[in-house]
Short mmCIF file of N, CA and C in Angstrom, two decimals:
data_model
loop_
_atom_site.label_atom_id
_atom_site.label_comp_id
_atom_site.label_asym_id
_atom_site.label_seq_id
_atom_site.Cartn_x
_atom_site.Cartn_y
_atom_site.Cartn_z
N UNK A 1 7.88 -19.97 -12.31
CA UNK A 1 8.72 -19.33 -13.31
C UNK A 1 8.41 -19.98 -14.66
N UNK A 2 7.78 -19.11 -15.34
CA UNK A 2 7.48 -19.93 -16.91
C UNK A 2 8.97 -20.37 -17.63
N UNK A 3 9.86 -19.52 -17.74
CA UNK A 3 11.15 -19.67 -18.40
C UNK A 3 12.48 -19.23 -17.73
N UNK A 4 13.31 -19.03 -17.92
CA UNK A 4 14.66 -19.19 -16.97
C UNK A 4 15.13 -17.02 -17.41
N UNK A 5 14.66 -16.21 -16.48
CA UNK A 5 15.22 -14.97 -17.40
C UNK A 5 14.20 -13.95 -17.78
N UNK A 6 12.60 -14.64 -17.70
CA UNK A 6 11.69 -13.93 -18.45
C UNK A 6 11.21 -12.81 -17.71
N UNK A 7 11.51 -12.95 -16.08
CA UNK A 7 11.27 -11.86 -15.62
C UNK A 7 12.04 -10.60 -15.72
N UNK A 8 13.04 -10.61 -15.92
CA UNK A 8 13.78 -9.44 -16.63
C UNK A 8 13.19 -8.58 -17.79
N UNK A 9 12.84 -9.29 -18.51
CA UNK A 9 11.98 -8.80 -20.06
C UNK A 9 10.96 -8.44 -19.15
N UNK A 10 10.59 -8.73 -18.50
CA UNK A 10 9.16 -8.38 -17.90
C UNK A 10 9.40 -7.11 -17.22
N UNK A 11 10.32 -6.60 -16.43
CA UNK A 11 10.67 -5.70 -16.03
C UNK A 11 10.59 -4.20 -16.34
N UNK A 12 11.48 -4.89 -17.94
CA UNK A 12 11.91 -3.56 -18.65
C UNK A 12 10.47 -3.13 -19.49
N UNK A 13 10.06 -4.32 -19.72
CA UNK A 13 8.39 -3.86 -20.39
C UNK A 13 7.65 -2.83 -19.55
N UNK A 14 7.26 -3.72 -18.12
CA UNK A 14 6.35 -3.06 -17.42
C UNK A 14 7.22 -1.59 -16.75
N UNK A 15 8.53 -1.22 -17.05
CA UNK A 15 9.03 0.13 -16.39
C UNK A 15 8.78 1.05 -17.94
N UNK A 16 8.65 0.82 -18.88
CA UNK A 16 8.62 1.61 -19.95
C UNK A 16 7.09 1.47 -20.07
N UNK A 17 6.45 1.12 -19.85
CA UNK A 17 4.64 1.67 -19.77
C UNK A 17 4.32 2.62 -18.96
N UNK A 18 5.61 2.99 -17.62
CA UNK A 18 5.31 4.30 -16.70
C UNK A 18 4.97 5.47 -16.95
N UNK A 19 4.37 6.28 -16.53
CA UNK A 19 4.29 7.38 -16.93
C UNK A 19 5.63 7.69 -16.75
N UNK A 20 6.32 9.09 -17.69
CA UNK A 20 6.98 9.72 -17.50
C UNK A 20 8.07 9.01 -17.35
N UNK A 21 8.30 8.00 -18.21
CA UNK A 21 9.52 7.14 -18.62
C UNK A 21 9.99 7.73 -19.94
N UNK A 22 11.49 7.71 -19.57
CA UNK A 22 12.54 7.91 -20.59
C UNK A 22 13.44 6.72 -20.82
N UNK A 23 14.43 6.41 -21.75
CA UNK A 23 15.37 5.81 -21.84
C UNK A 23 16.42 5.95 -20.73
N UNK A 24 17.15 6.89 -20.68
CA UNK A 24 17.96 7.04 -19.72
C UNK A 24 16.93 6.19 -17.91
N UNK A 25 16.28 5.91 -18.10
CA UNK A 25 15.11 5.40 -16.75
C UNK A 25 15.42 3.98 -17.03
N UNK A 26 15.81 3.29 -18.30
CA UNK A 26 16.20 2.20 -18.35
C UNK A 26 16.53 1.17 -17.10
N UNK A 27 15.92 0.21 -16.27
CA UNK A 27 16.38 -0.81 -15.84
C UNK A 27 18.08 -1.36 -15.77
N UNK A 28 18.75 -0.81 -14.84
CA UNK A 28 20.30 -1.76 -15.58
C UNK A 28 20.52 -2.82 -14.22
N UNK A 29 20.46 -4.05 -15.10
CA UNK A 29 21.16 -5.11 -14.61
C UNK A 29 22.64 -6.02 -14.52
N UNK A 30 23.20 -5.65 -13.21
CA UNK A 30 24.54 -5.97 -13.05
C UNK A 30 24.44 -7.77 -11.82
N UNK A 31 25.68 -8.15 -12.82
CA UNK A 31 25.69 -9.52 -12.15
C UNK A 31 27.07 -9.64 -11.35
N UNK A 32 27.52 -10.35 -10.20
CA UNK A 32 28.64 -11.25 -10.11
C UNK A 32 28.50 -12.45 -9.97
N UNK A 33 29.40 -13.43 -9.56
CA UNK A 33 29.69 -14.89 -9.55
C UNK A 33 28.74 -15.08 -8.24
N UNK A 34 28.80 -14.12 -7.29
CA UNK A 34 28.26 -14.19 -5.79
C UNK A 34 26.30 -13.56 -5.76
N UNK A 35 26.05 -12.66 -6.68
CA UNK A 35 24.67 -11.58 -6.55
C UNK A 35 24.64 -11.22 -8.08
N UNK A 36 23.35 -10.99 -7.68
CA UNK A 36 22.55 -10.19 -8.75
C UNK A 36 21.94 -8.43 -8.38
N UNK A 37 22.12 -7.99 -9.36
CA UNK A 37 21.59 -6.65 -8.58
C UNK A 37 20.92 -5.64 -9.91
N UNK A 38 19.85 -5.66 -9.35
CA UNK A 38 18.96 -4.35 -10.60
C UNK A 38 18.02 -3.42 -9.94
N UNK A 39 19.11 -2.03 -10.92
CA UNK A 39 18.72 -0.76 -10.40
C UNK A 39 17.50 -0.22 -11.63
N UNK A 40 16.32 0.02 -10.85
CA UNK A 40 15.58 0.47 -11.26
C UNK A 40 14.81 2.25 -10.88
N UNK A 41 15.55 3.30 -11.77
CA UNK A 41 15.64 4.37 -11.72
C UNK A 41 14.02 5.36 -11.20
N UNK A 42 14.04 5.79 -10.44
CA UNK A 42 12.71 6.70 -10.33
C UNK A 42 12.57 7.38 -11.73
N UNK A 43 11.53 8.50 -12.25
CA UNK A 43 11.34 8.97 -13.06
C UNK A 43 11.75 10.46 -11.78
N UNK A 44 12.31 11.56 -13.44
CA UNK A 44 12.90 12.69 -12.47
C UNK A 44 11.61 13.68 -12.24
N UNK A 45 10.03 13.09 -12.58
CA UNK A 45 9.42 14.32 -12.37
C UNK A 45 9.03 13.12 -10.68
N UNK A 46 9.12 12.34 -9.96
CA UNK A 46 8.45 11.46 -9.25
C UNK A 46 8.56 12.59 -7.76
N UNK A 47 7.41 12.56 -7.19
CA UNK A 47 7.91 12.70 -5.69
C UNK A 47 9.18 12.01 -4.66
N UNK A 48 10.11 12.53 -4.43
CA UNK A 48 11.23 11.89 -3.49
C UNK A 48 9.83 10.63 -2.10
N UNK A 49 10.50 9.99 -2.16
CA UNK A 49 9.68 8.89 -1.09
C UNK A 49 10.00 9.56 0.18
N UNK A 50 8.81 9.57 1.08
CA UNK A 50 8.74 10.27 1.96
C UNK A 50 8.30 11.93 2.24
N UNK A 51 8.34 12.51 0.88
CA UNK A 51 7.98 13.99 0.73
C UNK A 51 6.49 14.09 1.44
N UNK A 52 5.82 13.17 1.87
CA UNK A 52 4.44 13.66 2.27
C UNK A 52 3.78 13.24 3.35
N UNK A 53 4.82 12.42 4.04
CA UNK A 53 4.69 11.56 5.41
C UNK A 53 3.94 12.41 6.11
N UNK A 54 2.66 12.03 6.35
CA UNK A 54 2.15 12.63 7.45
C UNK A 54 0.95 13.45 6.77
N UNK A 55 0.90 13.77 5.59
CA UNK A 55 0.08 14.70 4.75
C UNK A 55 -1.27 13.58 4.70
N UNK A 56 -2.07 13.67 5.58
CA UNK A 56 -3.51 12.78 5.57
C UNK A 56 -4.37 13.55 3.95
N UNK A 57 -4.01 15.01 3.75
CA UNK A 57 -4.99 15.44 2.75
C UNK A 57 -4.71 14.85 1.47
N UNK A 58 -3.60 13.99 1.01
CA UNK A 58 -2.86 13.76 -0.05
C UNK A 58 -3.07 11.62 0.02
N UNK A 59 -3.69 11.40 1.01
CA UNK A 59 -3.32 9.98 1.20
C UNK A 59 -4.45 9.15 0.20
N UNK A 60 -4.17 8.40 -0.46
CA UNK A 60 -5.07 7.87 -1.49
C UNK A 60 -5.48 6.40 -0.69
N UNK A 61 -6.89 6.12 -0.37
CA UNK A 61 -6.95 4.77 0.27
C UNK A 61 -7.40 3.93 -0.87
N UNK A 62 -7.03 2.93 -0.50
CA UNK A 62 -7.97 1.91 -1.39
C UNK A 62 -8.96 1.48 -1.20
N UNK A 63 -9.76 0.73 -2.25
CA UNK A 63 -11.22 0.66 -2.37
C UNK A 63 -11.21 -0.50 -1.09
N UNK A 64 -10.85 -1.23 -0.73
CA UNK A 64 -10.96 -1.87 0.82
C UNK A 64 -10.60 -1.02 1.67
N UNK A 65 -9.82 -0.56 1.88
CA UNK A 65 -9.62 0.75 3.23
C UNK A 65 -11.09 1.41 3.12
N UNK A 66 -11.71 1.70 1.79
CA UNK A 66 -12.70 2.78 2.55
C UNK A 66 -13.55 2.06 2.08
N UNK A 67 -13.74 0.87 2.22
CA UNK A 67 -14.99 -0.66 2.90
C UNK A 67 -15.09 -0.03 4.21
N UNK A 68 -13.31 -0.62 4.81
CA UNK A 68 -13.42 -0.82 5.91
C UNK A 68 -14.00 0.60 7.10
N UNK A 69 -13.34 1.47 5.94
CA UNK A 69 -14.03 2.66 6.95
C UNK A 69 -15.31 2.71 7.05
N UNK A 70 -16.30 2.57 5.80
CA UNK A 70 -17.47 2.51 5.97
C UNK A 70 -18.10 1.65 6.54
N UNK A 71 -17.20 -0.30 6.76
CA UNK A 71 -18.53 -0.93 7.97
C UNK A 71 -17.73 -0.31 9.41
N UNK A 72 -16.76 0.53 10.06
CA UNK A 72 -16.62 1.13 11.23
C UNK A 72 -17.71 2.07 11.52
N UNK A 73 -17.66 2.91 10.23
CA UNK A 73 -18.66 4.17 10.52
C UNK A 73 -20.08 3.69 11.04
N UNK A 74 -20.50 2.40 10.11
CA UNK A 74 -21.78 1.89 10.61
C UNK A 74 -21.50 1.24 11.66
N UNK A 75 -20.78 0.81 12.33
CA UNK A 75 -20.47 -0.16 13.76
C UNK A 75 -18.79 0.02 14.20
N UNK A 76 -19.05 1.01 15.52
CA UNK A 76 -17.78 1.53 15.99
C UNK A 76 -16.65 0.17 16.84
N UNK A 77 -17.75 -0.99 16.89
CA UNK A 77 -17.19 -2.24 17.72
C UNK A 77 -17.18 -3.22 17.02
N UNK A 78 -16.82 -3.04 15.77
CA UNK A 78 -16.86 -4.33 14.64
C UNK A 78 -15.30 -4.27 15.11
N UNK A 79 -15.25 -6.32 15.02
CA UNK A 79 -13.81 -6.30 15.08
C UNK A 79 -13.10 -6.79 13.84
N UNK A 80 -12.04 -6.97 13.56
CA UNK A 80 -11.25 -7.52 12.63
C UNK A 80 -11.50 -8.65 11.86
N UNK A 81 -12.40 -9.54 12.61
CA UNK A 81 -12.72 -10.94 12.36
C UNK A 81 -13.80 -10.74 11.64
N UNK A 82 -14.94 -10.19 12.17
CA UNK A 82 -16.06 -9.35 11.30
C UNK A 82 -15.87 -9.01 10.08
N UNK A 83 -14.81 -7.86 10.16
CA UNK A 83 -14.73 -7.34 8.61
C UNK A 83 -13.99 -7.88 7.81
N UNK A 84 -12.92 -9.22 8.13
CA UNK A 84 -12.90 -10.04 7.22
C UNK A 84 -13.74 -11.26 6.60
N UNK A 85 -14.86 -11.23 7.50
CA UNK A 85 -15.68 -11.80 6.75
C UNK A 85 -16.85 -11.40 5.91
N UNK A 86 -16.84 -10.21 6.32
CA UNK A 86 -17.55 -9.47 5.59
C UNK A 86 -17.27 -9.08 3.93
N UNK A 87 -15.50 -8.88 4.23
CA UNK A 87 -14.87 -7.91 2.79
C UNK A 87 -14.34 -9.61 2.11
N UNK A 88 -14.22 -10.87 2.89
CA UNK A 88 -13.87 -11.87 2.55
C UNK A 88 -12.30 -11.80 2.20
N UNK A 89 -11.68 -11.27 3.18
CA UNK A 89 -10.09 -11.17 3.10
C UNK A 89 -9.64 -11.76 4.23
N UNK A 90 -8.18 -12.56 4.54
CA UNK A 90 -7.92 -12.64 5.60
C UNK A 90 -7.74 -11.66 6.65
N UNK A 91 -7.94 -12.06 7.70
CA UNK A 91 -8.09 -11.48 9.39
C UNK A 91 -6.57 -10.35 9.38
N UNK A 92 -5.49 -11.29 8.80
CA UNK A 92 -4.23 -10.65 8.29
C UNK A 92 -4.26 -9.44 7.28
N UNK A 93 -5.01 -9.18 6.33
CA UNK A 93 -4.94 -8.15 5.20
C UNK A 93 -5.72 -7.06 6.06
N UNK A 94 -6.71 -7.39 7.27
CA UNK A 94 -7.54 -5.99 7.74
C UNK A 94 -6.69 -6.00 8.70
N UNK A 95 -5.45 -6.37 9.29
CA UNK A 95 -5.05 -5.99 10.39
C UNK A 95 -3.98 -4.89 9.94
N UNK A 96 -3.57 -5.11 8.57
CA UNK A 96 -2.27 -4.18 7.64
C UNK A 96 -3.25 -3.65 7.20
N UNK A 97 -4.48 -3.16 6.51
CA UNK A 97 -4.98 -1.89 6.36
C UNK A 97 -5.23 -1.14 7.65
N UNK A 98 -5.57 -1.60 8.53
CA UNK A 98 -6.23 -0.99 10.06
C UNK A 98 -5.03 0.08 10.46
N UNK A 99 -3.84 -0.98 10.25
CA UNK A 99 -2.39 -0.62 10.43
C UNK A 99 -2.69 0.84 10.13
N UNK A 100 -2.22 0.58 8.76
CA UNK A 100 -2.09 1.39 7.60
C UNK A 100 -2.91 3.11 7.64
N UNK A 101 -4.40 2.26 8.27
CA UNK A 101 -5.07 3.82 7.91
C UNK A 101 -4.84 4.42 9.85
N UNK A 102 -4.49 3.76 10.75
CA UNK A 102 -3.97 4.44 11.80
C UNK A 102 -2.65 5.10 11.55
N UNK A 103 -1.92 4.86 10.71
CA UNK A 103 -0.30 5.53 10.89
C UNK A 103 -0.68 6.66 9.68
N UNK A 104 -1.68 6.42 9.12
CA UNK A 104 -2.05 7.66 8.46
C UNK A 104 -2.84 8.65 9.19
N UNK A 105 -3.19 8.55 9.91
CA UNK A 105 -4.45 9.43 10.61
C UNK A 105 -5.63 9.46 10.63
N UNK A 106 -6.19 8.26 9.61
CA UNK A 106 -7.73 8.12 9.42
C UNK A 106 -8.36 7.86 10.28
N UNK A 107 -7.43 7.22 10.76
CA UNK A 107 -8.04 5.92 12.12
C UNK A 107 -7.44 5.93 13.47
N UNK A 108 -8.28 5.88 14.47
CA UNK A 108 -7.65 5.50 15.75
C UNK A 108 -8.59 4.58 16.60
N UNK A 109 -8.12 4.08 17.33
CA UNK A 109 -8.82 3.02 17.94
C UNK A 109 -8.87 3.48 19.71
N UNK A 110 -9.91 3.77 20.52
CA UNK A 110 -10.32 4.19 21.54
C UNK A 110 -10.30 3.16 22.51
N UNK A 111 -9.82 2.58 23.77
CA UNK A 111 -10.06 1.84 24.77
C UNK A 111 -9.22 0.52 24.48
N UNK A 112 -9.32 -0.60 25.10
CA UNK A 112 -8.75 -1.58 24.61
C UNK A 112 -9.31 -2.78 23.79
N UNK A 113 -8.41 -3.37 23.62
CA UNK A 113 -8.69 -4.15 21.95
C UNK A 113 -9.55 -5.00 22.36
N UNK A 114 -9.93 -5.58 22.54
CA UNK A 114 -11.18 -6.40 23.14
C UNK A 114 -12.79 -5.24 23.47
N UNK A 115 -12.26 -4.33 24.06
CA UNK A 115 -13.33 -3.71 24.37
C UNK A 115 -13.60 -1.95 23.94
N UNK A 116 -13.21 -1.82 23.01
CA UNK A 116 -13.23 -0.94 22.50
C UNK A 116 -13.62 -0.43 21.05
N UNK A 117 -13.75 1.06 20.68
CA UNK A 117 -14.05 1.09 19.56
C UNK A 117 -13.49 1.76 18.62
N UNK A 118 -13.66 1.79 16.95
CA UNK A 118 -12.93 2.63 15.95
C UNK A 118 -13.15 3.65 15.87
N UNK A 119 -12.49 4.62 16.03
CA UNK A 119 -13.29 6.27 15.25
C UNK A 119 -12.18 6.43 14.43
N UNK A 120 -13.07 7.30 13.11
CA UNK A 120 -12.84 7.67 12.26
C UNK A 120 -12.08 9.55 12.08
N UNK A 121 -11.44 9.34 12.18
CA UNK A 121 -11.03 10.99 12.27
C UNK A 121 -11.26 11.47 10.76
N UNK A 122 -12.28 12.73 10.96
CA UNK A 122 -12.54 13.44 9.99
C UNK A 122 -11.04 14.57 9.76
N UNK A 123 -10.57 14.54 8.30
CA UNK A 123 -9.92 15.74 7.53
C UNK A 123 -9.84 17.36 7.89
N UNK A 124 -8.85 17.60 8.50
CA UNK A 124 -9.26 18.97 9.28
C UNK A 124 -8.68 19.92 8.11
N UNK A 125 -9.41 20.72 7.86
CA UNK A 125 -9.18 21.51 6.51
C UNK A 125 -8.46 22.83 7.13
#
């Protein structure tokens, strides 16, 4: 913590650089003797969270997710340990993308974990 408070200022800065920020979107921070509590407003053009659960055509991966898809595609039995040493991330960060792109649909994993392999599910149009 550089100063006692500064993350607050920091807050309201980085929510007013949003797209599609208004005033009324304002940050409000309420205190008691017991908690702290700050409501930080969606913008009213935002998608409701959850509107697309399940929509694989809409899913944006990140530039490590589609590493990782591409060393699977080249090697269906690369394991976890592999491609963190490969992408140089912990064993932990490819096990929450792996996660990640299976509960999306990208990914599924065939046979068992020791002996098995990744496929990639192609986008069914």
């Amino acid at each position: 913590m550089e100063k006692r408070g500064s993350g607050l200022t920091r807050i309201c800065n980085e929510t007013k650089a949003l797209d599609g920020y208004k005033d009324e979107l304002k940050p409000v921070f309420k205190s008691t003797p017991t908690q702290f509590q700050t409501i930080i407003f969606a913008s009213s053009d935002a998608p409701n969270v959850g509107d697309h659960d399940g929509d694989v055509s809409e899913t944006k991966l990140t530039e490590r997710q589609q590493k990782i898809l591409n060393l699977i595609k080249e090697s269906p039995t690369i394991t976890g340990k592999q491609m963190s040493e490969t992408l140089s991330v912990s064993q932990r960060t490819i096990e929450r993308d792996l996660s990640a792109l299976q509960k999306n649909g990208v990914l599924k994993r065939d046979g068992k974990d020791n002996d098995g392999v990744w496929v990639v599910l192609e986008k069914k149009d």
